Coordinates of C-alpha atoms and ligand atoms in Angstrom, one line a residue:
M1338 CA 0.0 0.0 0.0
Q1339 CA 1.3 3.5 -0.9
K1340 CA 2.2 5.5 2.2
L1341 CA 0.6 9.0 1.9
G1342 CA 1.2 10.2 5.5
I1343 CA 4.0 12.5 6.5
A1344 CA 6.6 11.9 9.2
I1345 CA 9.5 14.2 10.2
T1346 CA 12.2 11.7 10.8
G1347 CA 15.4 13.7 11.1
S1348 CA 16.8 17.1 12.0
G1349 CA 20.1 19.0 11.9
S1350 CA 21.5 22.5 12.3
A1351 CA 24.6 24.5 11.6
L1352 CA 25.7 27.8 13.0
P1353 CA 28.7 30.0 12.2
E1354 CA 31.4 29.9 14.9
T1355 CA 31.8 33.7 15.3
S1356 CA 29.6 35.1 18.0
L1357 CA 28.8 38.7 18.7
D1358 CA 27.4 39.6 22.2
N1359 CA 25.4 42.6 23.1
Q1360 CA 28.2 44.3 24.9
T1361 CA 30.5 44.2 21.9
L1362 CA 27.6 45.2 19.6
S1363 CA 27.2 48.3 21.8
T1364 CA 30.6 49.5 20.6
L1365 CA 29.2 49.7 17.0
V1366 CA 25.9 51.4 17.6
E1367 CA 24.4 53.4 20.5
T1368 CA 22.7 50.6 22.4
S1369 CA 23.2 48.5 25.6
D1370 CA 23.0 44.9 26.7
E1371 CA 20.2 46.0 29.1
W1372 CA 18.1 47.5 26.2
I1373 CA 18.5 44.6 23.9
T1374 CA 17.9 41.9 26.6
T1375 CA 14.9 43.5 28.1
R1376 CA 13.2 44.4 24.7
T1377 CA 14.1 41.2 22.8
G1378 CA 15.7 38.5 25.1
I1379 CA 18.6 38.3 22.7
C1380 CA 22.1 38.1 24.3
Q1381 CA 24.3 37.1 21.4
R1382 CA 24.1 36.1 17.7
R1383 CA 26.3 34.2 15.3
L1384 CA 27.8 35.8 12.2
A1385 CA 28.9 34.2 9.0
M1386 CA 32.4 35.2 7.9
P1387 CA 32.9 36.1 4.2
S1388 CA 34.3 32.6 3.5
E1389 CA 31.1 30.9 4.9
S1390 CA 28.4 30.5 2.3
L1391 CA 24.7 29.9 2.8
S1392 CA 25.0 26.6 0.9
N1393 CA 27.8 25.4 3.1
L1394 CA 25.8 26.0 6.2
G1395 CA 22.7 24.5 4.6
A1396 CA 24.6 21.4 3.5
K1397 CA 26.1 20.9 7.0
A1398 CA 22.6 21.0 8.6
S1399 CA 21.3 18.7 5.9
M1400 CA 23.9 16.0 6.4
Q1401 CA 22.9 15.8 10.1
A1402 CA 19.2 15.7 9.3
I1403 CA 19.8 13.0 6.6
S1404 CA 21.9 10.8 8.9
S1405 CA 19.5 11.2 11.9
A1406 CA 16.7 10.1 9.6
G1407 CA 18.7 7.0 8.8
I1408 CA 18.8 7.5 5.0
T1409 CA 21.5 8.7 2.5
P1410 CA 21.6 11.7 0.2
A1411 CA 20.9 9.3 -2.7
D1412 CA 17.5 8.6 -1.2
I1413 CA 16.4 12.2 -1.3
D1414 CA 13.7 13.0 -4.0
L1415 CA 13.3 16.7 -3.4
I1416 CA 15.2 19.5 -1.7
I1417 CA 13.4 22.7 -0.7
L1418 CA 15.6 25.6 0.6
A1419 CA 13.7 28.2 2.4
T1420 CA 15.8 31.4 2.4
S1421 CA 15.7 35.1 1.7
S1422 CA 19.5 35.4 1.5
P1423 CA 20.7 32.9 -1.1
D1424 CA 24.3 32.9 -2.3
D1425 CA 22.9 33.3 -5.8
L1426 CA 19.6 35.0 -6.7
F1427 CA 18.9 32.2 -9.2
G1428 CA 18.7 29.9 -6.1
S1429 CA 21.1 28.0 -3.9
A1430 CA 19.2 24.7 -3.4
C1431 CA 21.1 23.2 -6.4
Q1432 CA 24.4 24.0 -4.8
I1433 CA 23.3 22.2 -1.7
Q1434 CA 22.1 19.2 -3.8
A1435 CA 25.6 19.1 -5.4
Q1436 CA 27.4 19.3 -2.1
L1437 CA 25.3 16.5 -0.7
G1438 CA 25.6 14.4 -3.8
A1439 CA 21.9 14.0 -3.8
T1440 CA 21.9 13.2 -7.5
K1441 CA 18.3 12.0 -7.7
A1442 CA 16.8 15.1 -6.0
V1443 CA 15.1 18.0 -7.7
A1444 CA 16.0 21.2 -5.8
F1445 CA 14.6 24.7 -5.6
D1446 CA 14.4 27.7 -3.3
L1447 CA 11.3 29.0 -1.6
T1448 CA 11.1 32.6 -0.3
A1449 CA 8.7 33.5 2.5
A1450 CA 11.1 35.3 4.9
C1451 CA 10.7 34.2 8.5
S1452 CA 7.7 32.0 7.5
G1453 CA 9.8 30.1 5.0
F1454 CA 10.2 27.0 7.1
V1455 CA 6.5 26.6 7.8
F1456 CA 5.6 27.4 4.2
G1457 CA 8.3 24.9 3.1
L1458 CA 6.9 22.2 5.5
V1459 CA 3.5 22.5 4.0
T1460 CA 4.8 22.6 0.4
A1461 CA 6.9 19.5 1.0
A1462 CA 3.9 17.7 2.6
Q1463 CA 1.9 18.2 -0.6
Y1464 CA 4.4 16.2 -2.7
I1465 CA 4.3 13.4 -0.2
R1466 CA 0.5 13.3 0.2
T1467 CA 0.1 13.1 -3.6
G1468 CA 2.5 10.1 -3.7
V1469 CA 4.9 12.0 -6.0
Y1470 CA 7.9 11.9 -3.6
Q1471 CA 8.8 9.8 -0.5
N1472 CA 11.9 11.6 0.9
V1473 CA 12.1 15.4 1.1
L1474 CA 14.9 17.5 2.6
L1475 CA 13.7 20.9 3.9
I1476 CA 16.2 23.5 4.8
G1477 CA 15.7 26.8 6.5
A1478 CA 18.8 29.0 6.2
D1479 CA 19.6 32.7 6.3
I1480 CA 22.6 35.0 6.5
L1481 CA 20.9 38.3 7.2
S1482 CA 24.0 39.8 8.6
R1483 CA 24.9 40.4 5.0
W1484 CA 21.7 42.5 4.5
V1485 CA 21.4 44.4 7.8
D1486 CA 22.4 48.1 8.1
W1487 CA 25.0 47.8 10.9
Q1488 CA 24.5 51.4 11.7
D1489 CA 20.8 51.0 12.3
R1490 CA 20.3 50.1 15.9
R1491 CA 16.6 49.4 15.4
T1492 CA 17.4 46.3 13.3
C1493 CA 21.0 45.3 13.6
V1494 CA 20.6 44.0 17.2
L1495 CA 17.9 41.6 16.2
F1496 CA 19.3 39.3 13.5
G1497 CA 21.8 36.4 13.4
D1498 CA 22.9 33.7 10.9
G1499 CA 22.3 30.0 10.7
A1500 CA 20.8 27.0 9.1
G1501 CA 18.5 24.2 10.2
A1502 CA 17.1 21.2 8.2
V1503 CA 14.6 18.3 8.5
V1504 CA 13.8 15.2 6.6
L1505 CA 10.2 14.5 5.8
Q1506 CA 9.3 10.9 4.8
A1507 CA 6.2 9.1 3.5
N1508 CA 4.7 7.3 6.4
E1509 CA 1.7 5.1 7.2
S1510 CA 0.6 7.5 10.0
D1511 CA 0.2 11.1 9.0
R1512 CA 2.0 13.2 11.6
L1513 CA 1.2 16.5 10.1
L1514 CA -2.1 17.1 11.8
G1515 CA -3.1 20.5 10.6
F1516 CA -1.9 23.8 9.1
T1517 CA -2.9 27.3 8.1
L1518 CA -0.9 29.7 5.9
K1519 CA -1.6 33.4 5.4
S1520 CA -0.3 36.3 3.4
D1521 CA -1.1 40.0 3.4
G1522 CA 0.8 42.1 0.8
T1523 CA -1.0 45.3 1.8
Q1524 CA 1.3 45.4 4.8
N1525 CA 4.5 44.6 2.8
H1526 CA 6.0 48.0 3.6
Y1527 CA 6.5 47.1 7.3
L1528 CA 9.5 44.8 6.6
N1529 CA 11.6 44.9 3.5
L1530 CA 14.9 44.0 1.9
A1531 CA 14.0 45.8 -1.3
Y1532 CA 15.7 46.2 -4.7
Q1533 CA 16.3 49.8 -5.6
P1534 CA 16.7 50.3 -9.3
S1535 CA 18.5 53.3 -10.7
S1536 CA 17.6 54.3 -14.2
Q1537 CA 20.1 53.8 -16.9
E1538 CA 19.6 54.7 -20.5
L1539 CA 20.6 51.6 -22.6
L1540 CA 19.5 53.1 -25.9
P1541 CA 17.6 56.3 -26.7
G1542 CA 14.2 55.8 -25.1
V1543 CA 15.1 52.5 -23.6
N1544 CA 15.8 52.6 -19.9
I1545 CA 16.6 49.8 -17.6
G1546 CA 16.8 49.8 -13.8
Q1547 CA 20.1 48.4 -12.6
G1548 CA 20.7 48.9 -8.9
T1549 CA 21.2 47.0 -5.7
Y1550 CA 19.2 45.5 -2.8
Q1551 CA 18.9 48.0 0.1
P1552 CA 19.5 46.9 3.8
I1553 CA 16.6 45.6 5.9
T1554 CA 14.0 48.3 6.9
M1555 CA 11.4 47.5 9.5
N1556 CA 8.6 49.1 11.4
G1557 CA 9.2 47.2 14.7
K1558 CA 6.0 48.3 16.4
E1559 CA 3.8 47.3 13.6
V1560 CA 5.6 43.9 13.1
Y1561 CA 5.2 43.3 16.8
R1562 CA 1.5 44.1 16.8
F1563 CA 1.0 41.9 13.7
A1564 CA 2.8 38.9 15.2
V1565 CA 1.0 39.0 18.5
Q1566 CA -2.4 39.3 16.9
R1567 CA -2.1 37.0 13.9
V1568 CA 0.0 34.1 15.2
P1569 CA -2.5 32.9 17.9
E1570 CA -5.2 33.0 15.2
V1571 CA -3.4 30.7 12.8
I1572 CA -2.4 28.3 15.6
D1573 CA -6.1 28.2 16.7
K1574 CA -7.2 27.4 13.1
A1575 CA -4.5 24.8 12.6
L1576 CA -5.5 23.2 16.0
F1577 CA -9.1 23.1 14.9
Q1578 CA -8.1 21.4 11.7
A1579 CA -6.1 18.9 13.7
N1580 CA -9.1 18.3 16.0
L1581 CA -7.0 19.2 19.0
T1582 CA -7.3 21.7 21.9
V1583 CA -4.5 24.0 23.1
D1584 CA -3.9 21.8 26.2
Q1585 CA -3.0 18.9 24.0
I1586 CA 0.1 20.8 22.6
D1587 CA 3.4 19.6 24.2
W1588 CA 5.5 22.3 22.7
L1589 CA 5.0 25.8 21.3
L1590 CA 7.7 26.3 18.7
L1591 CA 7.5 29.9 17.3
H1592 CA 9.8 31.7 14.9
Q1593 CA 12.5 33.0 17.3
A1594 CA 12.1 36.7 16.7
N1595 CA 11.7 38.2 20.1
Q1596 CA 11.1 36.8 23.6
R1597 CA 8.3 39.3 24.1
I1598 CA 6.5 38.0 21.1
L1599 CA 6.9 34.4 22.3
D1600 CA 5.6 35.4 25.8
A1601 CA 2.7 37.3 24.4
V1602 CA 1.6 34.6 22.0
A1603 CA 1.8 31.9 24.7
Q1604 CA -0.2 34.1 27.1
R1605 CA -2.9 34.7 24.5
L1606 CA -3.2 31.0 23.9
N1607 CA -3.0 30.1 27.6
I1608 CA 0.1 27.9 27.0
P1609 CA 2.4 27.7 30.1
Q1610 CA 6.0 29.0 29.9
H1611 CA 7.5 25.5 30.3
K1612 CA 6.0 24.4 27.0
V1613 CA 7.6 27.3 25.1
I1614 CA 10.8 26.5 23.2
S1615 CA 13.2 29.4 23.1
N1616 CA 16.8 29.6 22.1
L1617 CA 16.9 33.2 20.7
A1618 CA 19.1 34.4 23.6
N1619 CA 22.0 32.6 21.9
Y1620 CA 21.2 33.1 18.2
G1621 CA 18.9 36.1 17.7
N1622 CA 16.4 36.0 14.8
T1623 CA 17.8 33.6 12.2
S1624 CA 14.8 34.1 10.0
A1625 CA 13.9 30.9 8.0
A1626 CA 16.4 29.0 10.1
S1627 CA 15.1 29.7 13.5
I1628 CA 12.4 27.0 13.8
P1629 CA 14.5 24.1 12.5
I1630 CA 17.5 25.1 14.6
A1631 CA 15.3 25.3 17.8
L1632 CA 13.6 22.0 16.8
D1633 CA 16.9 20.3 16.2
E1634 CA 18.4 21.5 19.6
A1635 CA 15.3 20.4 21.5
V1636 CA 15.3 16.9 19.8
R1637 CA 19.1 16.5 20.5
Q1638 CA 18.7 17.5 24.1
G1639 CA 15.8 15.0 24.5
T1640 CA 13.3 17.8 25.3
I1641 CA 11.2 16.9 22.3
Q1642 CA 10.3 13.1 22.4
P1643 CA 8.9 10.9 19.7
H1644 CA 5.2 11.6 19.1
D1645 CA 5.2 14.8 21.1
T1646 CA 2.7 17.3 19.6
I1647 CA 4.3 20.5 18.4
A1648 CA 2.6 23.7 17.4
A1649 CA 5.0 25.6 15.1
A1650 CA 4.4 29.1 13.7
G1651 CA 6.3 31.4 11.5
F1652 CA 5.7 35.0 10.8
G1653 CA 7.5 37.8 9.0
A1654 CA 8.1 39.8 5.8
G1655 CA 5.5 39.6 3.1
L1656 CA 3.7 39.9 5.4
T1657 CA 3.4 36.1 5.7
W1658 CA 2.4 33.9 8.6
G1659 CA 1.4 30.3 9.2
A1660 CA 1.2 27.5 11.7
A1661 CA 1.7 23.7 11.4
I1662 CA 0.7 21.2 14.1
F1663 CA 2.8 18.0 13.9
Q1664 CA 4.0 15.1 15.9
W1665 CA 7.8 14.5 16.0
G1666 CA 9.1 11.2 14.5
R1667 CA 7.7 8.3 12.6
Ligands
LIG137 N1 19.2 50.3 21.6 C1 18.8 51.4 22.3 N2 17.7 52.1 21.9 C2 17.0 51.7 20.9 C3 17.4 50.6 20.1 C4 18.5 49.9 20.5 N3 19.0 48.8 19.8 N4 16.5 50.4 19.1 C5 15.6 51.4 19.2 N5 15.9 52.2 20.3 C6 15.2 53.3 20.8 C7 14.3 54.0 19.8 O1 15.1 54.9 19.0 C8 13.3 54.7 20.6 O2 13.8 55.8 21.2 P1 13.0 57.2 21.2 O3 11.8 56.9 22.1 O4 13.9 58.2 21.8 O5 12.6 57.4 19.8 C9 13.1 53.7 21.8 O6 14.3 52.9 21.8 C10 11.9 52.8 21.7 O7 11.9 52.3 20.3 P2 10.7 51.4 19.8 O8 11.0 51.1 18.4 O9 9.5 52.0 20.2 O10 11.0 50.1 20.7 P3 10.1 48.9 20.9 O11 9.7 48.8 22.4 O12 8.9 48.9 19.9 O13 11.0 47.7 20.6 C11 11.6 46.1 18.9 C12 11.6 47.6 19.3 C13 12.4 45.3 19.9 C14 12.2 46.0 17.5 C15 10.1 45.7 18.9 O14 9.3 46.6 18.2 C16 10.0 44.3 18.2 O15 10.4 43.3 18.7 N6 9.3 44.3 17.0 C17 9.1 43.0 16.3 C18 10.3 43.0 15.4 C19 10.6 41.6 14.8 O16 10.4 40.6 15.5 N7 11.0 41.6 13.6 C20 11.3 40.4 12.9 C21 10.2 39.9 12.2 S1 10.6 38.4 11.4 C22 11.2 38.7 9.8 O17 10.5 38.4 8.8 C23 12.5 39.2 9.5

């Protein structure tokens, strides 16, 4: 019988070695450890050196995920790389495919900012549910230190670099119990890493716009308001779909943007603090990588156990947001 259920069977993560703490950061911009920790919960973040590429980080995390799932790169049918900061605008998933030697796999990038991992999870699940693919590698990776304005204290204190990965496999039991994805482009202007063209006349009357991407801009207050309102809604909807109540969740695994957002969402949903997974103190906001890194750490520490029920939610630029309820393991 064809297996059309989904199981998340392996995880991995990779972080650059270089760490930047709040104290040192306050020598670059006018800020303080006290301001950053009380407003965000972040104490330090990792930074990728120029020699470190997104595909290297992604491949490292992937190797761990593949071996913990007990398969080999040759078994992978599909690779989805959720990122907003690829090494190559044409996509970096194929570079990861090559580094892994996953010769059978088709590979592509998916862009949904800090919601990328949850959007990728649901995308991967569709291929398995339709019986098209059996083994999918999903990577969330970002190096936003390359796109932050290091003179803008409102944004540079928030972000860090890293990669996380999971393997999804066709399974008899379906461990993806429910999901909800949302987008609202009318609020796009609250969080951007936008291309700014400058007009160049190629031929008389023919102008092209060759420019560069501008550093991240953000309206922090609006993004905060959006996250705290919208994230509980999608978790509620996904739980309804899963036919579960809030008290049946073992772990709340939110995109690691800000401790205050994590606390406020947990409070609105009536989820006690001991069920909230948080590692942002060490890594800051690693965008698409934050959920799989936190998941991998919790699995390796034995915090998350097989068949624990996890409510994961991503939110960020687009604006995009979404939740997925799943059980860990086969
Ligand atoms: N250090 C010291 N002071 C600062 C800093 C800093 N790093 N940043 C801002 N300030 C100052 C401001 O200039 C302001 O001063 P003023 O009153 O004299 O003008 C004061 O602190 C308060 O600034 P606010 O922006 O009002 O601070 P707020 O309490 O809203 O906290 C924060 C800012 C932490 C960014 C908050 O709004 C937040 O967490 N928003 C959500 C952001 C987020 O999670 N974004 C990522 C989304 S995911 C993605 O897709 C990338």
